[in-house]
Short mmCIF file of C-alpha atoms in Angstrom, two decimals:
data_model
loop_
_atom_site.label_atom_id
_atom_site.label_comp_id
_atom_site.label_asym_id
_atom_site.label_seq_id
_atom_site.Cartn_x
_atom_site.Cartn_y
_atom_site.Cartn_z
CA UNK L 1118 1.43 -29.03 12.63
CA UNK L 1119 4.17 -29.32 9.91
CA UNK L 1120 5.56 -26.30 8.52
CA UNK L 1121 4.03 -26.19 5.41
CA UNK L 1122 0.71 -26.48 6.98
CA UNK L 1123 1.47 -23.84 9.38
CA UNK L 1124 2.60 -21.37 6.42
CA UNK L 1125 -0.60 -22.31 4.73
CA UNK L 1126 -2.56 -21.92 7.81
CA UNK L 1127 -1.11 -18.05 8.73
CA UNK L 1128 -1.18 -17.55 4.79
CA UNK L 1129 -5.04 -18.00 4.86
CA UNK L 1130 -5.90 -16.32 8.55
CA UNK L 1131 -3.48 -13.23 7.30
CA UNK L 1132 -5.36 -13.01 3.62
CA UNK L 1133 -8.89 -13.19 5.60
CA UNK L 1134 -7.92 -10.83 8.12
CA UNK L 1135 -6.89 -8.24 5.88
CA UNK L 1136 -9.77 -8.69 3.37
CA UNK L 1137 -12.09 -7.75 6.81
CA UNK L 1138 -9.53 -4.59 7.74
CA UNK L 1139 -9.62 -3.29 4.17
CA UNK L 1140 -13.78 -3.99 3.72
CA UNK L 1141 -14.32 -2.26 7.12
CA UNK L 1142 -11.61 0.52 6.17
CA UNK L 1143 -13.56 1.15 3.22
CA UNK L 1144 -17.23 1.51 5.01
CA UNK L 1145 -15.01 3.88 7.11
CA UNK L 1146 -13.79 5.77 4.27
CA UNK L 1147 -17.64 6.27 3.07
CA UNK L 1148 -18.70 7.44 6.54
CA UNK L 1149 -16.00 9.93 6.57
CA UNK L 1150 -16.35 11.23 3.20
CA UNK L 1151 -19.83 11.71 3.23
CA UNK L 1152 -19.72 13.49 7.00
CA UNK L 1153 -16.78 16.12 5.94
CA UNK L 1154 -17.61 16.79 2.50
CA UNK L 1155 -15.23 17.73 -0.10
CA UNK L 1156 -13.08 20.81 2.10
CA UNK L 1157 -13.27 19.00 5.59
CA UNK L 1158 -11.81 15.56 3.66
CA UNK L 1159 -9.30 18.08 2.50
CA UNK L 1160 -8.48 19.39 5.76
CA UNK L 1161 -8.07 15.29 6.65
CA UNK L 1162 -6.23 14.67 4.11
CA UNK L 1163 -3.68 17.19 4.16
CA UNK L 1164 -3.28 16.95 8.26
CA UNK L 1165 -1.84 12.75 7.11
CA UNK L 1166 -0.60 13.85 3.97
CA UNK L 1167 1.83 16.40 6.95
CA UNK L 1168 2.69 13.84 8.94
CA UNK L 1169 3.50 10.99 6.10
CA UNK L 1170 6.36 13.68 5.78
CA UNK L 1171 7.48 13.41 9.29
CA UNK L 1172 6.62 9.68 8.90
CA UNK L 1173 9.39 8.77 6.50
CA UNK L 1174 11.71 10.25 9.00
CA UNK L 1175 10.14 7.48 11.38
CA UNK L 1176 10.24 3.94 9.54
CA UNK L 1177 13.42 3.27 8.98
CA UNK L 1178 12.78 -0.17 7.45
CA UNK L 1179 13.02 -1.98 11.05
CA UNK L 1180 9.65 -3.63 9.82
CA UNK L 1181 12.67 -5.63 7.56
CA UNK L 1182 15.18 -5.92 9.61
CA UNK L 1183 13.84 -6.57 13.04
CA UNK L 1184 12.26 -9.51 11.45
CA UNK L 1185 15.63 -10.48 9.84
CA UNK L 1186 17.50 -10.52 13.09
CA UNK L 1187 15.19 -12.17 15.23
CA UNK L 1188 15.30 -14.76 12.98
CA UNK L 1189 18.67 -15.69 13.19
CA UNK L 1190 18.64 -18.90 15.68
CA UNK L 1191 22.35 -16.55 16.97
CA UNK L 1192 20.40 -13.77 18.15
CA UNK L 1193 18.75 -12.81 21.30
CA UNK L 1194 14.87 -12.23 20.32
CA UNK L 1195 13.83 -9.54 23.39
CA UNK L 1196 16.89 -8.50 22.96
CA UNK L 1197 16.87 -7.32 19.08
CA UNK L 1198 12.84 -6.70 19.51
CA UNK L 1199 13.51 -4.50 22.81
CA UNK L 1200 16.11 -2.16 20.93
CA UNK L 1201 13.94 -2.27 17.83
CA UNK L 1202 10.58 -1.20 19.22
CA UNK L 1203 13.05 1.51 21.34
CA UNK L 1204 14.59 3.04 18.51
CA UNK L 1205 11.31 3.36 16.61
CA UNK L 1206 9.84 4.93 19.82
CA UNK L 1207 12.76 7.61 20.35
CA UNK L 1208 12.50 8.47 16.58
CA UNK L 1209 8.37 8.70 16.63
CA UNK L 1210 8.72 10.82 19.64
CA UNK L 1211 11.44 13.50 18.18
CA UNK L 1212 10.27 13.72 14.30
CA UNK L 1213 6.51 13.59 15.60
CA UNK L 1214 7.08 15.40 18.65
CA UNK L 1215 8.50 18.46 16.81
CA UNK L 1216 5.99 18.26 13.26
CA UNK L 1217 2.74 20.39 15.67
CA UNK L 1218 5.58 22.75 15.81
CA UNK L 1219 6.81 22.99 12.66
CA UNK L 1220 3.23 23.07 11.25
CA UNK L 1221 3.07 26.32 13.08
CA UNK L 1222 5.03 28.17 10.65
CA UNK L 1223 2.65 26.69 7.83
CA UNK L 1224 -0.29 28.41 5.96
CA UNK L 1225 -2.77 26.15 7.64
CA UNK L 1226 -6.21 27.15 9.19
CA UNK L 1227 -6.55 26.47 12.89
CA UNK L 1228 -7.99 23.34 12.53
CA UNK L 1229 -5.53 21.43 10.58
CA UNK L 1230 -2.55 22.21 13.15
CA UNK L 1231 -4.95 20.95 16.05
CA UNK L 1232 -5.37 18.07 14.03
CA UNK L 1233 -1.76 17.36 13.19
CA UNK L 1234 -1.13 17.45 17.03
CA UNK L 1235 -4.00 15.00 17.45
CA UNK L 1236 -3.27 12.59 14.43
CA UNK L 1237 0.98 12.66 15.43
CA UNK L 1238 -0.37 10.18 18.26
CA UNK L 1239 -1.76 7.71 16.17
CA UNK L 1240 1.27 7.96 13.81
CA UNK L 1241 3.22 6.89 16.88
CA UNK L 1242 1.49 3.55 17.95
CA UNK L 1243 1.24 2.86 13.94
CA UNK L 1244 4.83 2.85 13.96
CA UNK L 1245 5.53 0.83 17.00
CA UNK L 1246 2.02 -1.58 15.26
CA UNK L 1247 4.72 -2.57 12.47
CA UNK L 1248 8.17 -3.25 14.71
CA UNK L 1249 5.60 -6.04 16.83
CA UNK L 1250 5.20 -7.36 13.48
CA UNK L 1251 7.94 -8.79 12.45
CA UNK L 1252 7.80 -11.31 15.87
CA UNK L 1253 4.47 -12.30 14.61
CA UNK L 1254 5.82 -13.24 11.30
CA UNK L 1255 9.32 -15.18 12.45
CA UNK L 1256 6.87 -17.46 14.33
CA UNK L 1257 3.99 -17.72 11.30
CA UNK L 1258 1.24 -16.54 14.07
CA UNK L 1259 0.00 -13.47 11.72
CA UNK L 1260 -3.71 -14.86 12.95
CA UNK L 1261 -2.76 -12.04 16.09
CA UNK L 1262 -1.74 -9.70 13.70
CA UNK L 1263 -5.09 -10.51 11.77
CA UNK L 1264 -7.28 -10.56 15.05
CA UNK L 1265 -5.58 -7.30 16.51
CA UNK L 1266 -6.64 -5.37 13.16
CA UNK L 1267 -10.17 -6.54 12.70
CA UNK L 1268 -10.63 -6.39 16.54
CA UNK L 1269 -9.42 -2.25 16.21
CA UNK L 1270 -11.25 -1.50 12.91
CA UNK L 1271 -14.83 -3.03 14.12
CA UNK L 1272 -13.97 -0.20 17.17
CA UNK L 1273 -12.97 2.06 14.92
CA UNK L 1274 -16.01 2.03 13.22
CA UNK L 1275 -18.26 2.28 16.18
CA UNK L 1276 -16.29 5.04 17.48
CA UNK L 1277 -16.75 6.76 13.77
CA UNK L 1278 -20.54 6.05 14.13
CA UNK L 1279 -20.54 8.06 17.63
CA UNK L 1280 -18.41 10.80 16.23
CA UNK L 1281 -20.70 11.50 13.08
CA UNK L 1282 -23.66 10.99 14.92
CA UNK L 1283 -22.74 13.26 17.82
CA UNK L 1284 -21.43 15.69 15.26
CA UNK L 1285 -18.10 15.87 16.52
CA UNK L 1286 -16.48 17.16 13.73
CA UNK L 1287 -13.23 16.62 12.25
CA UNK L 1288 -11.76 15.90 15.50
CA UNK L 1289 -14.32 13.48 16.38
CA UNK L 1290 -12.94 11.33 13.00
CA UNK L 1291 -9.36 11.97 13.76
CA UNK L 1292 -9.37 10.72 17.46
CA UNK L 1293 -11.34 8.02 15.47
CA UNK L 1294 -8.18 6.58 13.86
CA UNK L 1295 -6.37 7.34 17.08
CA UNK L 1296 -8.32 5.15 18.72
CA UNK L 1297 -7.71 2.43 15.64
CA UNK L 1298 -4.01 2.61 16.20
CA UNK L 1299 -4.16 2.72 20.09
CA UNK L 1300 -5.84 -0.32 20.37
CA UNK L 1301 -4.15 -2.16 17.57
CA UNK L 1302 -0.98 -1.73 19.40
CA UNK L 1303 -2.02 -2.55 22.49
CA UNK L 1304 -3.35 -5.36 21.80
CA UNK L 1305 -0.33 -6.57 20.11
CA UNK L 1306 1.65 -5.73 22.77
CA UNK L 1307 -0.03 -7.76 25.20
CA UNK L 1308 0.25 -11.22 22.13
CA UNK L 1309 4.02 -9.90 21.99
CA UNK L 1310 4.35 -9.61 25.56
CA UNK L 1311 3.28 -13.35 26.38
CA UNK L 1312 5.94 -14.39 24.25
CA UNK L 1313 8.96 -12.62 25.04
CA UNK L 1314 10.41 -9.56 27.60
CA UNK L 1315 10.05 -6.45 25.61
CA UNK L 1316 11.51 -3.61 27.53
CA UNK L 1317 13.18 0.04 26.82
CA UNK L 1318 16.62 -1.17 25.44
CA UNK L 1319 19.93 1.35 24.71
CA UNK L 1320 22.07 -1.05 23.68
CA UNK L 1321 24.44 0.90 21.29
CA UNK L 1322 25.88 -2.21 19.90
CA UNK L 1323 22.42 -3.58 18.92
CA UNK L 1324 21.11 0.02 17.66
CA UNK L 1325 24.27 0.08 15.12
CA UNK L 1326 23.60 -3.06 13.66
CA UNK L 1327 20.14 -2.55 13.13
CA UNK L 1328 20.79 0.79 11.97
CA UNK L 1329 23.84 -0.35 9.94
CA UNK L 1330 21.40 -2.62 7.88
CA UNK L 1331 18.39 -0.66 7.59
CA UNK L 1332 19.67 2.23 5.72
CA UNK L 1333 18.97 1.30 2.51
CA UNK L 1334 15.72 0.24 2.87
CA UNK L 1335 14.81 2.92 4.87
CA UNK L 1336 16.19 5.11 2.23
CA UNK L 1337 14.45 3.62 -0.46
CA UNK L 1338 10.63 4.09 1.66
CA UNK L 1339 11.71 7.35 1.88
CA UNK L 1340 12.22 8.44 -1.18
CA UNK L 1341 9.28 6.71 -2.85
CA UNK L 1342 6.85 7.83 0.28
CA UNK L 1343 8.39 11.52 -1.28
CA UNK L 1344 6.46 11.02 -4.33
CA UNK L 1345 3.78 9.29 -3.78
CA UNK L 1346 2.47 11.89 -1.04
CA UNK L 1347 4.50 15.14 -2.20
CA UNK L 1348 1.54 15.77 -4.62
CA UNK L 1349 -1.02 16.27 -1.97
CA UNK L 1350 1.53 18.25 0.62
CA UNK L 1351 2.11 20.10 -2.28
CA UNK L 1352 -1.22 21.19 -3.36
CA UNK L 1353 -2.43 21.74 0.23
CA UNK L 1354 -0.43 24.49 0.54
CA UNK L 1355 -1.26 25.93 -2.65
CA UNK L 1356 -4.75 25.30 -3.51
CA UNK L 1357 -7.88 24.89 -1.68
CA UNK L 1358 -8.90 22.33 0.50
CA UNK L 1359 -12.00 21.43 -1.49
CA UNK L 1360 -9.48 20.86 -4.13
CA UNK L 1361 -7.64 18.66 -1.98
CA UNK L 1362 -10.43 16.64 -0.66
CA UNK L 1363 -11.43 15.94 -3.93
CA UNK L 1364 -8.06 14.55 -4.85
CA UNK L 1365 -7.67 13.30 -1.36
CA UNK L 1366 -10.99 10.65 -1.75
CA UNK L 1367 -9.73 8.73 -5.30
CA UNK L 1368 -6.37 9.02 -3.86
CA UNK L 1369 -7.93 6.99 -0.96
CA UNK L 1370 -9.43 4.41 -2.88
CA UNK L 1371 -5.91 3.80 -4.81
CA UNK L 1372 -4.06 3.09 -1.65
CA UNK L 1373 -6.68 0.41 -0.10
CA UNK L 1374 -5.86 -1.07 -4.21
CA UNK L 1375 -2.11 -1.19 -3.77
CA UNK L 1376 -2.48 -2.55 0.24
CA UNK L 1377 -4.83 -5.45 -1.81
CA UNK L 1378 -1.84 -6.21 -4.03
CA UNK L 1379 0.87 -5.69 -1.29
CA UNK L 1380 -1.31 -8.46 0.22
CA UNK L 1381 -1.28 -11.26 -2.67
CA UNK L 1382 2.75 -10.11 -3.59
CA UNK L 1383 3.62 -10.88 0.35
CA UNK L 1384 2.20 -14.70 -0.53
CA UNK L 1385 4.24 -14.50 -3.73
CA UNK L 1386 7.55 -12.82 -1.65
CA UNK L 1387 8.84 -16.54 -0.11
CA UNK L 1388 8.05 -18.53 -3.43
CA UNK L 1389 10.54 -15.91 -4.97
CA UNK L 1390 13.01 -16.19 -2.57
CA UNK L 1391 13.01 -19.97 -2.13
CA UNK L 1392 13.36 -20.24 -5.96
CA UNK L 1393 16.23 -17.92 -5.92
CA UNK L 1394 17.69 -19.85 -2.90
CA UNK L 1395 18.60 -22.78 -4.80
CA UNK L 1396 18.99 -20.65 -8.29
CA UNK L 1397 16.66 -22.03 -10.33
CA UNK L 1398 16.25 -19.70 -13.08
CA UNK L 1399 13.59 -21.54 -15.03
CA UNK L 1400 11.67 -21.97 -12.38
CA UNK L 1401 11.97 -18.30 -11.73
CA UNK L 1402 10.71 -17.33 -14.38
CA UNK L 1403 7.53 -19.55 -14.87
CA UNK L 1404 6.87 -17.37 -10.97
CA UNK L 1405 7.32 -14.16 -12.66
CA UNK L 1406 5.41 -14.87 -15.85
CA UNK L 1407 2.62 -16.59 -14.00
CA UNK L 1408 2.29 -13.95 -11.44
CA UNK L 1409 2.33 -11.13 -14.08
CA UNK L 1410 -0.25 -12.50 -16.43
CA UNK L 1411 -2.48 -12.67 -13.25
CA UNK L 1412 -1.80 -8.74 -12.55
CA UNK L 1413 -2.27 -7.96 -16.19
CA UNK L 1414 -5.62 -9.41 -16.61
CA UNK L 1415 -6.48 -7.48 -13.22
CA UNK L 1416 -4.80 -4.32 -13.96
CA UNK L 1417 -6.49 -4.21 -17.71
CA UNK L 1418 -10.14 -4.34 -17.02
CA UNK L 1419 -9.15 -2.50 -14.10
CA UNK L 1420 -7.94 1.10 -16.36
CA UNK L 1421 -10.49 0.44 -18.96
CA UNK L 1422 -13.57 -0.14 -16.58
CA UNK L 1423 -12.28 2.94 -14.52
CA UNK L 1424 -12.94 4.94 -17.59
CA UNK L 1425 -16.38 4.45 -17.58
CA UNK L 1426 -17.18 3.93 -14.15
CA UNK L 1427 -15.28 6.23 -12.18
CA UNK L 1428 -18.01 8.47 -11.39
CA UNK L 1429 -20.51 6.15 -10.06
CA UNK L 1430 -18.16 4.45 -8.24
CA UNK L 1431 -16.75 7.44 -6.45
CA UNK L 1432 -20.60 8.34 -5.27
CA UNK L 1433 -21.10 4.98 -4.04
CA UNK L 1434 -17.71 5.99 -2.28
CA UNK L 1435 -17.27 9.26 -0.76
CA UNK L 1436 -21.22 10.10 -2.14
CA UNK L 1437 -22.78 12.52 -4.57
CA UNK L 1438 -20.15 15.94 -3.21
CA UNK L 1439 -17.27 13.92 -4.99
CA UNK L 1440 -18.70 12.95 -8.80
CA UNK L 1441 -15.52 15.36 -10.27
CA UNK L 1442 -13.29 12.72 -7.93
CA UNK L 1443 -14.42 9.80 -10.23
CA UNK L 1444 -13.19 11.91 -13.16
CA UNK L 1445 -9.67 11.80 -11.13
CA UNK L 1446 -10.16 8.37 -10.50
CA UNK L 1447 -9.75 7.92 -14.35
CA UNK L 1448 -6.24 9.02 -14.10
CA UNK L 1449 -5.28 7.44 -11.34
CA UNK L 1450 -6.22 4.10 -11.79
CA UNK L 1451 -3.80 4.32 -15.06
CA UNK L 1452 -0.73 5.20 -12.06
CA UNK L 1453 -2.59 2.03 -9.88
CA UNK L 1454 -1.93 -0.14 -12.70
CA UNK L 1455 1.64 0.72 -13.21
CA UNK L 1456 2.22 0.50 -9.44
CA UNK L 1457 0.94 -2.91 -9.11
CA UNK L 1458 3.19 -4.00 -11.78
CA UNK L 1459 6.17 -2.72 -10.84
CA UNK L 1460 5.40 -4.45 -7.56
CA UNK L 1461 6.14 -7.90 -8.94
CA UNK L 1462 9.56 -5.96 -10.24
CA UNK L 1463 10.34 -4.79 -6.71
CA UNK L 1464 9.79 -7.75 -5.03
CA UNK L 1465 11.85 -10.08 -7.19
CA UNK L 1466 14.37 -7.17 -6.32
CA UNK L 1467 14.02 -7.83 -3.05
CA UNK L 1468 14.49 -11.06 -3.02
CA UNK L 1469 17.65 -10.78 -5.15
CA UNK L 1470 18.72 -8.60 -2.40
CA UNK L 1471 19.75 -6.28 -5.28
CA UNK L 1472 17.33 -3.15 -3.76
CA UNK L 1473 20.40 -1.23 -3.93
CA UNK L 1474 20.26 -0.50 -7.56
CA UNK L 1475 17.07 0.98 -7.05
CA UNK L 1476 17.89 3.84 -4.61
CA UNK L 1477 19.10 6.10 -7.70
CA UNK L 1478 16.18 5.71 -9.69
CA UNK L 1479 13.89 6.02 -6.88
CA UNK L 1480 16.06 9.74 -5.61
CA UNK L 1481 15.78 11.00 -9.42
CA UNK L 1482 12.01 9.99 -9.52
CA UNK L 1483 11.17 12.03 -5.82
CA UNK L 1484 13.46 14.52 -7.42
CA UNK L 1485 11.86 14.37 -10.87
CA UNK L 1486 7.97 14.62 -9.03
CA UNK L 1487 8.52 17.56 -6.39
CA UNK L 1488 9.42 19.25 -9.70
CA UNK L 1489 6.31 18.20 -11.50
CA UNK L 1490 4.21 18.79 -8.71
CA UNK L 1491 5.53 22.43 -8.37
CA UNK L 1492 4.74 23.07 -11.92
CA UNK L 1493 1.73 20.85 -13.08
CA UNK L 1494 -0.23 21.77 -9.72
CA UNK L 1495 -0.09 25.74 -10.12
CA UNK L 1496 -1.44 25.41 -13.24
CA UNK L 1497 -3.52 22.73 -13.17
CA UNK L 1498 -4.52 21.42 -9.87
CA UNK L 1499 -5.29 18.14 -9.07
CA UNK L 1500 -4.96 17.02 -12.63
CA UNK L 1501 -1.77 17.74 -13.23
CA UNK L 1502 -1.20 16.46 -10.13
CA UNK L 1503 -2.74 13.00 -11.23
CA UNK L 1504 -1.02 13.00 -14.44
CA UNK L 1505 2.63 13.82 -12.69
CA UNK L 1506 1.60 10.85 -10.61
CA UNK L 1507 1.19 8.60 -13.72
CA UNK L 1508 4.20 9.90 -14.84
CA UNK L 1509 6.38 8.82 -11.87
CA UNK L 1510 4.45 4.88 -11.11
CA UNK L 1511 5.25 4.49 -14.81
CA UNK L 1512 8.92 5.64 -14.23
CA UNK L 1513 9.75 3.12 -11.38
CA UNK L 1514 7.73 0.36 -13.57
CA UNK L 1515 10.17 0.77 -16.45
CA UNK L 1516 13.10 1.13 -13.76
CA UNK L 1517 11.97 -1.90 -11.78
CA UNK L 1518 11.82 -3.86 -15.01
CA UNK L 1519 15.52 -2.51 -16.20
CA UNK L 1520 17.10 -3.60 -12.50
CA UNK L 1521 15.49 -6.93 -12.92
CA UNK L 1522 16.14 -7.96 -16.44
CA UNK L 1523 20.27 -6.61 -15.58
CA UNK L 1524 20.46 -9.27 -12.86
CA UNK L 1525 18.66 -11.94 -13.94
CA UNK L 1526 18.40 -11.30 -18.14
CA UNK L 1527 14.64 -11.75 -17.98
CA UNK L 1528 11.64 -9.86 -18.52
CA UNK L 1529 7.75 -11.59 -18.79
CA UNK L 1530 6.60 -11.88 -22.11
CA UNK L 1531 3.24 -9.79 -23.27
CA UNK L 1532 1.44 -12.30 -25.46
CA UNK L 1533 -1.45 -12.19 -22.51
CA UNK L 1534 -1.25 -8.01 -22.10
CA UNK L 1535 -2.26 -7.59 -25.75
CA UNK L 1536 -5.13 -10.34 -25.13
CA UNK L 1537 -6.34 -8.59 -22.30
CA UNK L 1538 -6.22 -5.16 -23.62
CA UNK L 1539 -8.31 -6.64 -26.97
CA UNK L 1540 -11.07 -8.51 -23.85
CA UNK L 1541 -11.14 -4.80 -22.23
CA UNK L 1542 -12.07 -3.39 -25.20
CA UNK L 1543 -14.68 -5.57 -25.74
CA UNK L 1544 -16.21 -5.00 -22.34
CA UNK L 1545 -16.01 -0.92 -23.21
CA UNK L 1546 -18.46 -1.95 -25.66
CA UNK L 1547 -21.51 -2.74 -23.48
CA UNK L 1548 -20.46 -0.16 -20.80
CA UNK L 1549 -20.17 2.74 -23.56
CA UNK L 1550 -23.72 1.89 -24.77
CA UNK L 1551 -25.54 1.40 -21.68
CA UNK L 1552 -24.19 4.22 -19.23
CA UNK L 1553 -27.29 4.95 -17.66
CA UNK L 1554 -27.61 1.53 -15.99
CA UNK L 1555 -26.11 1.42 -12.12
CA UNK L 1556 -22.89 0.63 -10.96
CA UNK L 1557 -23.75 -2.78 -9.35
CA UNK L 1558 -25.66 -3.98 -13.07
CA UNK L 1559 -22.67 -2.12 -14.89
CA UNK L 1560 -19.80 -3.71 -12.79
CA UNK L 1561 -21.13 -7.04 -13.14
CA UNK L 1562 -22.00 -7.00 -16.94
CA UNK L 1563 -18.11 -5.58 -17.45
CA UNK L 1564 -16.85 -8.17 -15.54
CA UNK L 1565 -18.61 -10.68 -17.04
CA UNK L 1566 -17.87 -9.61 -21.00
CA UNK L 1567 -14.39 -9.31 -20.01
CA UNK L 1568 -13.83 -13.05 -18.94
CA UNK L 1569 -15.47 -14.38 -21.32
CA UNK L 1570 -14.03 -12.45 -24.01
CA UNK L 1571 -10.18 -13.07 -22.39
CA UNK L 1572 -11.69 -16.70 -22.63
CA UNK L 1573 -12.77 -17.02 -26.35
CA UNK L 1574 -9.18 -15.10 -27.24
CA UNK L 1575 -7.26 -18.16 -25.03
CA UNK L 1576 -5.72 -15.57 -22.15
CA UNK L 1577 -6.60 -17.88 -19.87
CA UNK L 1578 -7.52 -21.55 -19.72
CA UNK L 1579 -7.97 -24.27 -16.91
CA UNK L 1580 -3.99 -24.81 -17.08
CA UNK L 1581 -3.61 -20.85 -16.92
CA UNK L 1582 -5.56 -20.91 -13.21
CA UNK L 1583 -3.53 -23.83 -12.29
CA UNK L 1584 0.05 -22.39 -12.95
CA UNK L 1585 -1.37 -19.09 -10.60
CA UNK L 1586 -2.56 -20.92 -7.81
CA UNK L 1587 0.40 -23.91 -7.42
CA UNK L 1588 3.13 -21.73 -8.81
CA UNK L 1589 4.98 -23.49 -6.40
CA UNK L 1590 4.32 -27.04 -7.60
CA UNK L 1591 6.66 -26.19 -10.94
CA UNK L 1592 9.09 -28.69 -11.20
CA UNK L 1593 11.90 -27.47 -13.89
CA UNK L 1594 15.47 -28.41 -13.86
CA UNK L 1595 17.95 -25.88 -12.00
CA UNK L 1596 19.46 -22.92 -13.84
CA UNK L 1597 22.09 -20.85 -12.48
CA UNK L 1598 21.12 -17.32 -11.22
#
């Protein structure tokens, strides 16, 4: 098999894979919902909203970098894996090891500090689930990565089944997830192990490199895992946990949106990088443009269909206890939309190798949103917490956008935002006059209006859906960078 047939081949097990892990995630996410109601999904969310803390002490970007090194034909593979997968252990064990304790000291009811002890395990083989990684991906054999994940989620969902029916309670869901991560790393062990030694590794002169290159990114997770979860740490410990399960649910439902975007951006990633490989700047920017007009006329309908259909889809969800999520949902989805953009940003970024430039604006943003969140929640829960949210996606959007157009004097052009935003209005039409109907009928109708609409205003044509599926067929002279 050549190589472009093998990076086609993982490209399509890996975007099949996840599509199963996120559709079973989400039955999950129903299951649990519905079981703990609105204050034990609180209590859930908080105890992983806790440990996400503890967790950015954890990633260190190795994820990155292991993947870097390894692929360098210099480098010894078990070597660089072995010290990898060691460091990440050593941290999981301290920063997790010690967050039961330090939970202690927190306002928490019982329950949530038994279940931050019990949930700090999963966190662990999670961790050590995203080091393996990066093998998988140097030798374009993500189908294990694929297989390991569905494999774990089809168990995690008969092990969810048990625990609701048995009536285990919370702790019956959290071992649940546990049990996810346990057997997604193990099983990944065991495709990692056939290929190389992997093996506890203190090699100090390995460790500093890794660490010497990781910093930044780690630094930059970090900070931006500081404001995207502060708001529910935050209003854990000062409001009630029905008010945090409410929050928690929608908040739920935005993250398995970004993973889906994370998902078609990764496929996008080595176009980006290949084009800025041999600085073609034209070529560049037909990627960015075409890749942004896709998100836009996904993003738009997106916000505007949220609007109207935020509460019925939140009770098809997380059921009928969570209608006042789908008015959260509203909010959100506006702070979805700016994420998903700013995405595109980052990862051009990324593959400018410029991610630097970004760890100021992303400290004054986690800087900027612990100081919202300490204001805005007090007064008004988990509104203000949505709208500080908003506040700070939008933020890194127009930052994203700033550190791109400095290094490469370029930003997409809008003519297809403003024709999507005129097709979205359109589809409020039918959805504001029939809002009785149910969410399947209204969904589909919305959907429907919308592209035909975009159609009839020409924001997309047959040459439109070409340029977004063979980006990479552009043939434009080269430009330098």
């Amino acid at each position: 098999m050549t190589d472009v047939r093998k990076i086609a081949h993982n490209t399509l097990i890996q975007v099949i894979g996840k599509a199963l892990s996120i559709a079973i995630g989400l039955i999950g996410f129903g299951l649990m919902a519905r079981y703990l109601g609105q204050e034990g999904f609180g209590y859930y969310s908080t105890i992983y909203a806790f440990l996400a803390i503890f967790g950015i002490l954890i990633d260190l970007g190795l994820q990155m970098t292991t993947t870097q090194l390894i692929s360098d034909p210099a480098e010894d593979e078990s070597r660089i894996l072995s010290n990898s997968l060691t460091i990440r252990l050593t941290a999981s064990i301290i920063f997790l090891g010690v967050a039961p304790l330090i939970a202690l000291f927190f306002p928490y009811p019982k329950i949530i500090k038994i279940g931050i002890a019990v949930a700090a395990v999963g966190f662990i083989f999670t961790s050590l689930v995203s080091t393996l990684t990066s093998l998988f991906q140097k030798h374009l054999v993500m189908y294990k990565v694929a297989t390991a994940d569905v494999v774990a989620k089809i168990l995690f969902i008969v092990v969810l089944i048990s625990a609701v029916s048995l009536d285990l309670g919370l702790m019956g869901i959290i071992s649940a997830v546990v049990i996810d991560s346990f057997f997604t790393f193990a099983i990944l062990f065991y495709f990692a192990s056939q290929k190389v030694l992997i093996r506890p590794a203190f090699d100090l002169l390995v460790w500093r490199k890794i660490i010497s290159r990781t910093w930044p990114i780690a630094l930059t997770i970090g900070l931006n895992l500081i404001y995207f979860k502060g708001d529910i740490f935050i209003m854990s410990l000062i409001k009630s946990q029905t008010e945090v399960g409410l929050y928690g649910a929608p908040y739920k439902v935005l993250e398995v949106l970004i993973n889906i975007n994370y998902l078609f951006l990764g496929l996008i990633l080595p176009i980006l990088t290949m084009v800025i490989a041999v600085k073609n700047l034209e070529r560049l920017k037909i990627v960015i443009q075409s890749t942004f007009n896709f998100l836009i006329i996904l993003t738009t309908p997106l916000i505007v269909g949220g609007y109207f259909l935020g509460r019925p889809l939140m009770v098809l969800m997380a059921g009928p206890d969570f209608v006042i999520s789908g008015d959260i949902i509203k909010i959100l989805l506006i702070a979805t939309g700016a994420i998903l953009t700013a995405g595109l940003f980052g990862y051009v970024i990324v593959a400018l190798n410029k991610q630097k430039q970004m760890i100021k604006f992303y400290a004054a943003n986690a800087i900027i949103s612990i100081i919202g969140y300490l204001i805005f929640i007090p007064l008004y829960s988990y509104w203000g917490a949505a709208w500080m949210t908003v506040f700070t996606e939008v933020f890194i959007l127009f930052t994203a956008a700033y550190v791109m157009k400095k290094n490469i004097n370029f930003l997409p052009g809008l003519k297809i935002f403003w024709k999507s935003i005129a097709a979205a209005l359109v589809m409020a039409i039918p959805l504001y006059l029939f809002p009785n109907l149910s969410f399947i009928i209204s969904l589909t109708i919305g959907v429907v209006v919308y592209f035909i609409a975009l159609y009839l205003l020409k924001g997309f044509d047959k040459e439109t859906v070409l340029d977004i599926i063979k980006i990479k067929n552009h043939e434009t002279p080269d430009n330098q960078l």
